[in-house]
Coordinates of C-alpha atoms and ligand atoms in Angstrom, one line a residue:
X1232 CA 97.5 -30.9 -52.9
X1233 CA 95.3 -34.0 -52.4
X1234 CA 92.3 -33.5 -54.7
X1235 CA 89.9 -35.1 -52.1
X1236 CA 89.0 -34.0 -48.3
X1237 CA 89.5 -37.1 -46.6
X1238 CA 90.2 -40.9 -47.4
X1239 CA 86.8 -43.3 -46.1
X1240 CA 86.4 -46.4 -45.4
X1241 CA 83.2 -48.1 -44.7
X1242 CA 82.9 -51.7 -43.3
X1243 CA 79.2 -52.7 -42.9
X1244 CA 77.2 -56.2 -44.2
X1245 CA 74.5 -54.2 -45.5
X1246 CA 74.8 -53.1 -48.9
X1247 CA 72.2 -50.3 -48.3
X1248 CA 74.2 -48.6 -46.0
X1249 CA 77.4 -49.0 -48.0
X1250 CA 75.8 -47.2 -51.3
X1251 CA 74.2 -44.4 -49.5
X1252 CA 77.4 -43.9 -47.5
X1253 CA 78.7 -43.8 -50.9
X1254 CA 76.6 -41.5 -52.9
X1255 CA 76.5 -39.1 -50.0
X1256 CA 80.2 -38.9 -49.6
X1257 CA 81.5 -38.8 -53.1
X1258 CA 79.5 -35.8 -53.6
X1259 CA 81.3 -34.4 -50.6
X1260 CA 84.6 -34.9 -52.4
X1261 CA 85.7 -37.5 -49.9
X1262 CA 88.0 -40.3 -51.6
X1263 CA 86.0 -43.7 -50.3
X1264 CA 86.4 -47.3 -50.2
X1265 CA 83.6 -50.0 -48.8
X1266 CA 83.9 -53.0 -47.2
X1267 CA 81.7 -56.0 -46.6
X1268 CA 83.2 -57.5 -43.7
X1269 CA 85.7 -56.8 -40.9
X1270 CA 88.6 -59.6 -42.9
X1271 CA 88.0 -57.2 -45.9
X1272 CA 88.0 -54.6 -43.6
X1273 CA 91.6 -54.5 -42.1
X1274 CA 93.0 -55.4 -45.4
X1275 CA 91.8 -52.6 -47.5
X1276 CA 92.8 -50.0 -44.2
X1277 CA 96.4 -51.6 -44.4
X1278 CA 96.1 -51.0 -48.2
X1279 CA 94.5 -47.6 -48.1
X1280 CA 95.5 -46.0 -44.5
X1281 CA 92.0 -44.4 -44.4
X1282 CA 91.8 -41.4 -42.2
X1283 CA 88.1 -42.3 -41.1
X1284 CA 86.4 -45.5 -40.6
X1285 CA 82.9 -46.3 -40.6
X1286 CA 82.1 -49.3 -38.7
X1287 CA 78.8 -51.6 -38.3
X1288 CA 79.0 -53.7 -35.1
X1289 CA 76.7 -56.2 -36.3
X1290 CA 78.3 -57.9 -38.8
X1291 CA 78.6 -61.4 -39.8
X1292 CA 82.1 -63.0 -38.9
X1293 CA 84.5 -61.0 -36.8
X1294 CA 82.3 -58.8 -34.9
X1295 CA 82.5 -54.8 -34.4
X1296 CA 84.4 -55.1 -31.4
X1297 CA 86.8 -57.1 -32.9
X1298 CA 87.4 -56.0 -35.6
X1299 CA 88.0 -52.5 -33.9
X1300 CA 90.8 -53.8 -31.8
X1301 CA 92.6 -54.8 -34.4
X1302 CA 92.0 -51.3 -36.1
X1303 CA 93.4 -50.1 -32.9
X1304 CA 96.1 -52.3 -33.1
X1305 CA 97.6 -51.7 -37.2
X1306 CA 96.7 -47.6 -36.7
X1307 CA 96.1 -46.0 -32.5
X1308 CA 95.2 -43.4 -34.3
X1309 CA 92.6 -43.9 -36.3
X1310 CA 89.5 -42.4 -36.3
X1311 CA 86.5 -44.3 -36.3
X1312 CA 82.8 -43.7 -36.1
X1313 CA 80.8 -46.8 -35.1
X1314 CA 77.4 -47.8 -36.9
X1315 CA 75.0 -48.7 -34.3
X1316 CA 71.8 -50.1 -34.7
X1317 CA 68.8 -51.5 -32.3
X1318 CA 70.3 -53.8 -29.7
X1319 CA 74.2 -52.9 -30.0
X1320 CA 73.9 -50.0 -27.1
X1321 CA 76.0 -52.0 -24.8
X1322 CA 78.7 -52.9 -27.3
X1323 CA 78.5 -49.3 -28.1
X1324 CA 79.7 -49.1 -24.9
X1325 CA 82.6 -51.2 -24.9
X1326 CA 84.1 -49.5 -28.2
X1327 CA 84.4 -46.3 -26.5
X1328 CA 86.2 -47.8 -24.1
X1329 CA 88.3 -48.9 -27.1
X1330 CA 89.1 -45.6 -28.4
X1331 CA 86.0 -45.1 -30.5
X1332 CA 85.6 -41.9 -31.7
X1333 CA 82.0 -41.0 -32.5
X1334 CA 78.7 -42.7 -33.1
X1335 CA 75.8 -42.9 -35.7
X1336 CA 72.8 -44.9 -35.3
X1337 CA 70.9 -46.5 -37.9
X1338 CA 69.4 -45.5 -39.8
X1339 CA 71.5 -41.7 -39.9
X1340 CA 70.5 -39.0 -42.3
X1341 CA 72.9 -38.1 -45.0
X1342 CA 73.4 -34.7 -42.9
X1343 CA 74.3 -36.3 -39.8
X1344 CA 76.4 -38.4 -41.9
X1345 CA 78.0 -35.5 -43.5
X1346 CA 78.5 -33.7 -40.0
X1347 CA 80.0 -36.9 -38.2
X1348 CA 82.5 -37.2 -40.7
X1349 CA 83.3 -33.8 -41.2
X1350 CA 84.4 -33.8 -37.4
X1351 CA 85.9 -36.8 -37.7
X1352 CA 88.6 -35.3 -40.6
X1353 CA 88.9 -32.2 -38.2
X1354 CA 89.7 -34.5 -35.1
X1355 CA 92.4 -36.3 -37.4
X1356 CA 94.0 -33.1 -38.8
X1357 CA 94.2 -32.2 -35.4
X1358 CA 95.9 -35.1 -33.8
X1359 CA 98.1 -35.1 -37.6
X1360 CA 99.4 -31.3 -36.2
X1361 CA 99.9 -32.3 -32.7
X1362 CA 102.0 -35.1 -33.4
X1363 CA 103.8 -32.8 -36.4
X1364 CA 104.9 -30.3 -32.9
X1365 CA 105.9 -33.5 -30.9
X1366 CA 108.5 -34.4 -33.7
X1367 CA 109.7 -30.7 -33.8
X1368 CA 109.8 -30.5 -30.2
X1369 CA 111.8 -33.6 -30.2
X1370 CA 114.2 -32.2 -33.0
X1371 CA 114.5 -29.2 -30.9
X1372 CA 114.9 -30.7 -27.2
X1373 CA 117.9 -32.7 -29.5
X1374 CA 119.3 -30.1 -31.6
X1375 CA 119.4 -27.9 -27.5
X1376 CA 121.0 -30.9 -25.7
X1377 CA 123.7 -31.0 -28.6
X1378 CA 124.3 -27.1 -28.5
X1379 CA 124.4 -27.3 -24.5
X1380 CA 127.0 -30.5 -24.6
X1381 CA 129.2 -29.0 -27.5
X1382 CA 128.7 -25.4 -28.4
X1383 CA 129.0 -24.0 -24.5
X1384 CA 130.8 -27.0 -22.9
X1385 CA 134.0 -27.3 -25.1
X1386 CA 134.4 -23.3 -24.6
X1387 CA 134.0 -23.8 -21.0
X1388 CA 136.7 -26.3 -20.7
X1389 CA 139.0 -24.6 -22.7
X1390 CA 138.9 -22.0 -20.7
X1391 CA 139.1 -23.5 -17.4
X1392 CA 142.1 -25.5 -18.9
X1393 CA 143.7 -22.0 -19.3
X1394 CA 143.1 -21.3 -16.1
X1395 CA 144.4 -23.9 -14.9
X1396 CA 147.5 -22.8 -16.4
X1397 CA 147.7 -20.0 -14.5
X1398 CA 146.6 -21.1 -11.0
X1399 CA 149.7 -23.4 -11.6
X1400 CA 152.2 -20.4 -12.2
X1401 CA 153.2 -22.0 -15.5
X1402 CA 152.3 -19.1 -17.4
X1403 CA 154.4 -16.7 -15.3
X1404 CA 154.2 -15.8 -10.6
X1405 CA 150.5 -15.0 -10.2
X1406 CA 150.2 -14.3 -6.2
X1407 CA 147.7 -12.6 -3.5
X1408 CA 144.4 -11.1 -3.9
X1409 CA 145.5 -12.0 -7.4
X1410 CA 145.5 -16.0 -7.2
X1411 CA 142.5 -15.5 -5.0
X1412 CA 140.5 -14.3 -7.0
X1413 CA 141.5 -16.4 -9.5
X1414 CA 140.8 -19.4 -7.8
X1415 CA 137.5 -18.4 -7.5
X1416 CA 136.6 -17.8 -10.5
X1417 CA 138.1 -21.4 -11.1
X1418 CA 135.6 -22.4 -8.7
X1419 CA 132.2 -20.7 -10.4
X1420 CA 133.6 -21.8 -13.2
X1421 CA 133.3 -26.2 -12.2
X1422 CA 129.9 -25.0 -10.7
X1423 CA 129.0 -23.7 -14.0
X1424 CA 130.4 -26.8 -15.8
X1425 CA 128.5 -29.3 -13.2
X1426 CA 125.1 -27.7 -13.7
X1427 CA 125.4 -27.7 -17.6
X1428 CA 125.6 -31.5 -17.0
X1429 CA 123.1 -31.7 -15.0
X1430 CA 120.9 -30.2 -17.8
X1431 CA 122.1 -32.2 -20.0
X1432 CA 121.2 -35.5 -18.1
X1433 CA 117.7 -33.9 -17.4
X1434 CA 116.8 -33.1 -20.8
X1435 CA 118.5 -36.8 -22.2
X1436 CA 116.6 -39.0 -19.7
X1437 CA 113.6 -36.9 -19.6
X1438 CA 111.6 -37.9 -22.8
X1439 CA 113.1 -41.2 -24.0
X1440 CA 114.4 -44.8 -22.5
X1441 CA 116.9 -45.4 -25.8
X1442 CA 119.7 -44.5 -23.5
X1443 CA 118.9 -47.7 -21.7
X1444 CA 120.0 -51.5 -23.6
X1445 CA 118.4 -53.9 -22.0
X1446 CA 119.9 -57.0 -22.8
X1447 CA 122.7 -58.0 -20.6
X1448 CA 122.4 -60.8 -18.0
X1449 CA 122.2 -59.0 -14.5
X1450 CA 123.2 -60.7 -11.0
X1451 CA 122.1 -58.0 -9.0
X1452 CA 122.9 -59.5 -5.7
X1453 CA 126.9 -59.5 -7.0
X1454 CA 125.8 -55.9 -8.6
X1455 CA 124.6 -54.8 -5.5
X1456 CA 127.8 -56.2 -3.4
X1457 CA 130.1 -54.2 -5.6
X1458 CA 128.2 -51.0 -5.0
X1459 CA 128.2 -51.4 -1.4
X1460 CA 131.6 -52.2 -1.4
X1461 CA 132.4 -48.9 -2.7
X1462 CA 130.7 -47.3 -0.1
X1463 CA 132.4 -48.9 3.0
X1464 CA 135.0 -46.1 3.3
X1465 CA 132.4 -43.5 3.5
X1466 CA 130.0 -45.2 5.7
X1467 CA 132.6 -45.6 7.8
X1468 CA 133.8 -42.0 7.8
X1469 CA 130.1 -41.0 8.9
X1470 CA 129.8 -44.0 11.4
X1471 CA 126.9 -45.7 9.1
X1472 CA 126.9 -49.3 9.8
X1473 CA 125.7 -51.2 6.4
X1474 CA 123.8 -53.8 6.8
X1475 CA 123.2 -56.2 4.1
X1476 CA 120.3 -58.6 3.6
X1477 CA 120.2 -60.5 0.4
X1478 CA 118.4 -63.3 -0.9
X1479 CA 120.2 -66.0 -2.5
X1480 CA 119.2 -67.9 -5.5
X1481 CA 118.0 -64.3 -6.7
X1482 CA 117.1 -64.9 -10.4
X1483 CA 119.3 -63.3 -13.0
X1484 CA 117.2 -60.4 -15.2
X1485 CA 117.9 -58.8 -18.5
X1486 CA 119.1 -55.3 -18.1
X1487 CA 121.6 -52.5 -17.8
X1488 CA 123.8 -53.1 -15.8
X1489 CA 125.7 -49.8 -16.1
X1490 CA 122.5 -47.8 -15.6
X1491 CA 121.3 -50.1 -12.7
X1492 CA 124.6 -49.7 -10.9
X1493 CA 123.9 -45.8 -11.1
X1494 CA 120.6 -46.4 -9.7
X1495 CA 122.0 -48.7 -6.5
X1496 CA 124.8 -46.3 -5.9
X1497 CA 122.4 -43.1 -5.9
X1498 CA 120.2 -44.6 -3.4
X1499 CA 122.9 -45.9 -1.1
X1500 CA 124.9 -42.7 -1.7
X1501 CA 122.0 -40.7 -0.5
X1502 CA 120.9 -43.5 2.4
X1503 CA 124.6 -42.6 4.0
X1504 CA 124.1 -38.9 2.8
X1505 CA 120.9 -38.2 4.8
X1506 CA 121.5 -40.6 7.4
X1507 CA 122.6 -39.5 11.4
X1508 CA 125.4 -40.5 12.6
X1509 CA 126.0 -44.0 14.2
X1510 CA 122.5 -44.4 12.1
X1511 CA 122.2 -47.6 9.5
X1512 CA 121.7 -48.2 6.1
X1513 CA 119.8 -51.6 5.5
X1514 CA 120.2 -52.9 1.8
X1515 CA 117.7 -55.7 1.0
X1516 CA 116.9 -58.1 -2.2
X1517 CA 114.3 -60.6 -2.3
X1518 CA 112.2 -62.3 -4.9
X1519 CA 108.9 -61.5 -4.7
X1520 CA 105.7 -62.4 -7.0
X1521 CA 107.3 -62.3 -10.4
X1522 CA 109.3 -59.7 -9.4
X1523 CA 113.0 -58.9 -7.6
X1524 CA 112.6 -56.1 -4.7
X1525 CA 115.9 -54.4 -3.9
X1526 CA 115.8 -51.7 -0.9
X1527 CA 117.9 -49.2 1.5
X1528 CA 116.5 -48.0 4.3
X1529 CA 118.2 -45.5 6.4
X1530 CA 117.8 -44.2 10.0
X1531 CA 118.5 -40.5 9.0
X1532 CA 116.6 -37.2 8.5
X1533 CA 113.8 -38.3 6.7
X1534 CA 111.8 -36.7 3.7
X1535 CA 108.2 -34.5 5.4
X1536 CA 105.1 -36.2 3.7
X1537 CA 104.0 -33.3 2.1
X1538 CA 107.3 -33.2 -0.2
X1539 CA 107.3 -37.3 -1.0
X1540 CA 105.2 -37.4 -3.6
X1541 CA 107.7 -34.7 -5.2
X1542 CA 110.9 -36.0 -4.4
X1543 CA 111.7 -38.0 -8.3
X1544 CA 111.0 -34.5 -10.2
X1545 CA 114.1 -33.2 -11.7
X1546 CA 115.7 -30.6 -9.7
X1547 CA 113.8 -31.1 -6.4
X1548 CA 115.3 -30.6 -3.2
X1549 CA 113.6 -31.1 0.2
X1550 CA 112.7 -27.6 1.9
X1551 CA 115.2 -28.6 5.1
X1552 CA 117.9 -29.9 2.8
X1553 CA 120.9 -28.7 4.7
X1554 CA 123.4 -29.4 1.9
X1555 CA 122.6 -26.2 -1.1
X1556 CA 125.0 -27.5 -3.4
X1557 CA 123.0 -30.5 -4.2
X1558 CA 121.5 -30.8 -7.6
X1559 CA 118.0 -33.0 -7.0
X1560 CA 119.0 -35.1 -10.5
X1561 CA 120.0 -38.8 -9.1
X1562 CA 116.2 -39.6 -7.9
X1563 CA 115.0 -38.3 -11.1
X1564 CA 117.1 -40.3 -13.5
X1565 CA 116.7 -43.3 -10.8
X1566 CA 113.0 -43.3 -11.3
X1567 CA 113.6 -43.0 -15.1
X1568 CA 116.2 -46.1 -15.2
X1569 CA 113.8 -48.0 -12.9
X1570 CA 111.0 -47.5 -15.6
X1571 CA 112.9 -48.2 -18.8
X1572 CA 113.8 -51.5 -17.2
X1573 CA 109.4 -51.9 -16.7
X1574 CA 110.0 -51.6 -12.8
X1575 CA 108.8 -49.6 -10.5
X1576 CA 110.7 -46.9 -7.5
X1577 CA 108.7 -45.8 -4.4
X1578 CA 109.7 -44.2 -1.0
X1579 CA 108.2 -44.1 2.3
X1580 CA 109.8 -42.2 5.3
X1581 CA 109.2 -40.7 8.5
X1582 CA 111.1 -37.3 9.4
X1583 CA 113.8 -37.9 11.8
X1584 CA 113.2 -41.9 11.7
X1585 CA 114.6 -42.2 8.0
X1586 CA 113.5 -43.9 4.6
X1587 CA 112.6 -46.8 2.6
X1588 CA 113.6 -46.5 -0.9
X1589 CA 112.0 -49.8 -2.6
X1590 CA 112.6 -51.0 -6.3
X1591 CA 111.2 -53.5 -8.1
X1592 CA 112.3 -55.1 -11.4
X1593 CA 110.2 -57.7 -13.0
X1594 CA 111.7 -60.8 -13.5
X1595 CA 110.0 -61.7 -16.9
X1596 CA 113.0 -59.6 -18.3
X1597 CA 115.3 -62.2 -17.2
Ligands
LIG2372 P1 120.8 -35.1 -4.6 O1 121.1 -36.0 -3.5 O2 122.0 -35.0 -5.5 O3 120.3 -33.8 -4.2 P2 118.6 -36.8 -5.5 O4 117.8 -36.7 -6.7 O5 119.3 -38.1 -5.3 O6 119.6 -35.6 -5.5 O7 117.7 -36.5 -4.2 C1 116.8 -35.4 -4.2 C2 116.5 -34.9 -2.8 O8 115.7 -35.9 -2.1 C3 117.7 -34.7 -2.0 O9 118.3 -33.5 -2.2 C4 117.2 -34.9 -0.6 O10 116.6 -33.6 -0.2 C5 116.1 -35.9 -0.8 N1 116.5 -37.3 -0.4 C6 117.0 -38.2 -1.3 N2 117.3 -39.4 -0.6 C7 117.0 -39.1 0.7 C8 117.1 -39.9 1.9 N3 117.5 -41.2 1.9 N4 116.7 -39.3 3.1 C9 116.3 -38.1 3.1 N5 116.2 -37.3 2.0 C10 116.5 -37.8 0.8

């Protein structure tokens, strides 16, 4: 138990306001340290992590402001009460757009003192706990995703791999209603399986980007050629034309490339999916502004207004989706790929005249 209510520092030039900071405090039981500049400052917060800083904006040297964003910068956390005195209103200002926490203007009494910082340890106890149930939420999302991918889906497989068995007659003649039904249950059973994936890939891309490296070189034109390439069979099939526009000279970026690929091939996938028949799917790159646009645009069913700003959230759907056995994850983990990579995803589209899904990666990565 810490024997002390709080840890203090106070940076200020004035020695006046440093002693009575002091005398009032200490009686309070708060553990303090002083500071007569903002240099002296930042060293003794690195030193002493102080959960509350009192800070003068007028101070000879590195000013206030200053010496706030570099508080803001070693700690985001921090809590910090600014000194202000006549003629520092508008800098006042500008700290809270900085994250200041609270105010006290010169010259304070030793209760407003006392109640400033007593809200200040409250407000850091408070943000202490909050951040204690993110890291046990985050142990628990973890500790679910393993149970999901090990505890139900090695079961699962085992026994679908015993059906099997059957279905195949090794086990002994299964015929009839019999095989029927078995099949069936065969088939609930890979629906079962699918969607338990599906989860899975939610809940891992949902909260964190460490699934995605970013260092490989990426061509994405070539990238972008392959994935079409996979495609043609099934364009074909529904009578899509492709139509590919690239730019050369496209810079290389760093990136995924796995994860990229599994963005390209959703949206195509879906551009032929949700396209009409005899329709087109365009498939663009270009450099543009310090950044690398890639799109498909289709000329199929496309997505009502009302439902586009919905259509990344996990599990979504559009309300005419003809197709129920679709799962609503690709756009999703698109989006999520797209943003670990520090691009951007958007869609426009017109029902019945198709969409425009656009990406852009920043070529700073490269
Ligand atoms: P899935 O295609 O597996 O359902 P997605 O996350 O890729 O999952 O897409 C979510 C939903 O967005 C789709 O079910 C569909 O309703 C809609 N959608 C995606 N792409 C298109 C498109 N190109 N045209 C029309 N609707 C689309």
């Amino acid at each position: 138990m810490q024997k002390y209510k709080g840890k203090i520092l106070v940076i200020d030039d004035e020695d006046v306001i440093l002693d009575a900071c002091k005398l009032v405090l200490k009686k309070e039981k708060y553990k303090i340290w002083t500071a007569k500049d903002g240099e002296k400052g930042l060293f003794k917060t690195k030193k002493f992590k102080p959960d509350i800083i009192l800070l003068d904006l007028k101070m000879p040297g590195m000013n206030g402001i200053e010496v706030l964003k570099k508080l803001k910068e070693i700690d985001e956390k921090i809590v910090t009460i600014i000194i202000t005195g006549y003629g520092t209103v508008n800098s006042a200002i500008e700290t809270m757009k900085l994250g200041a926490d609270d105010f006290l203007r010169k010259l304070f009494t030793p209760e407003q003192l006392r109640y400033a910082v007593r809200k200040g340890i409250e407000k850091k106890e408070i943000s202490l706990k909050t951040l204690n149930l993110q890291k046990e939420q985050e142990i628990m999302r973890d500790n679910f995703i393993k149970i999901v991918s090990h505890e139900m889906k090695t079961p699962l497989f085992a026994i679908q791999q015993n059906l099997e068995v059957i279905l195949s007659g090794m086990a002994g003649k299964i015929e009839g209603d019999v095989k029927k039904i078995l099949e069936r249950i065969n088939m609930r059973l890979k629906g079962l399986m699918e969607l338990i994936n599906d989860w899975v890939d939610v809940l891992t891309y949902a909260n964190s980007y460490k699934f995605v490296k970013k260092s490989e070189k990426v061509n994405l034109n070539e990238l972008i050629n392959n994935v079409v390439d996979l495609f043609r069979k099934k364009a074909e099939e529904k009578k899509v034309t492709l139509h590919i526009n690239m730019s050369q000279n496209l810079p290389i970026i760093k990136g995924d490339s796995a994860k990229l690929e599994e963005v390209f091939i959703n949206l195509l996938d879906n551009g032929i999916k949700y396209d009409k028949e005899n329709g087109k799917v365009i498939i663009k790159t270009k450099q543009e502004k310090g950044y690398i646009l890639i799109s498909f645009s289709d000329t199929g069913i496309g997505i009502p207004k009302e439902e586009l700003p919905l259509i990344f959230n996990e599990f979504f759907r559009i309300s005419k989706e003809p197709n129920s056995n679709k799962k609503g994850v690709g756009l999703f983990i698109s989006k999520r790929i797209i943003e670990a990579h520090s691009g951007s995803i958007e869609v426009s589209s017109k029902p019945d005249k198709g969409s425009t899904f656009t990406v852009l990666l920043p070529i700073e990565n490269g």
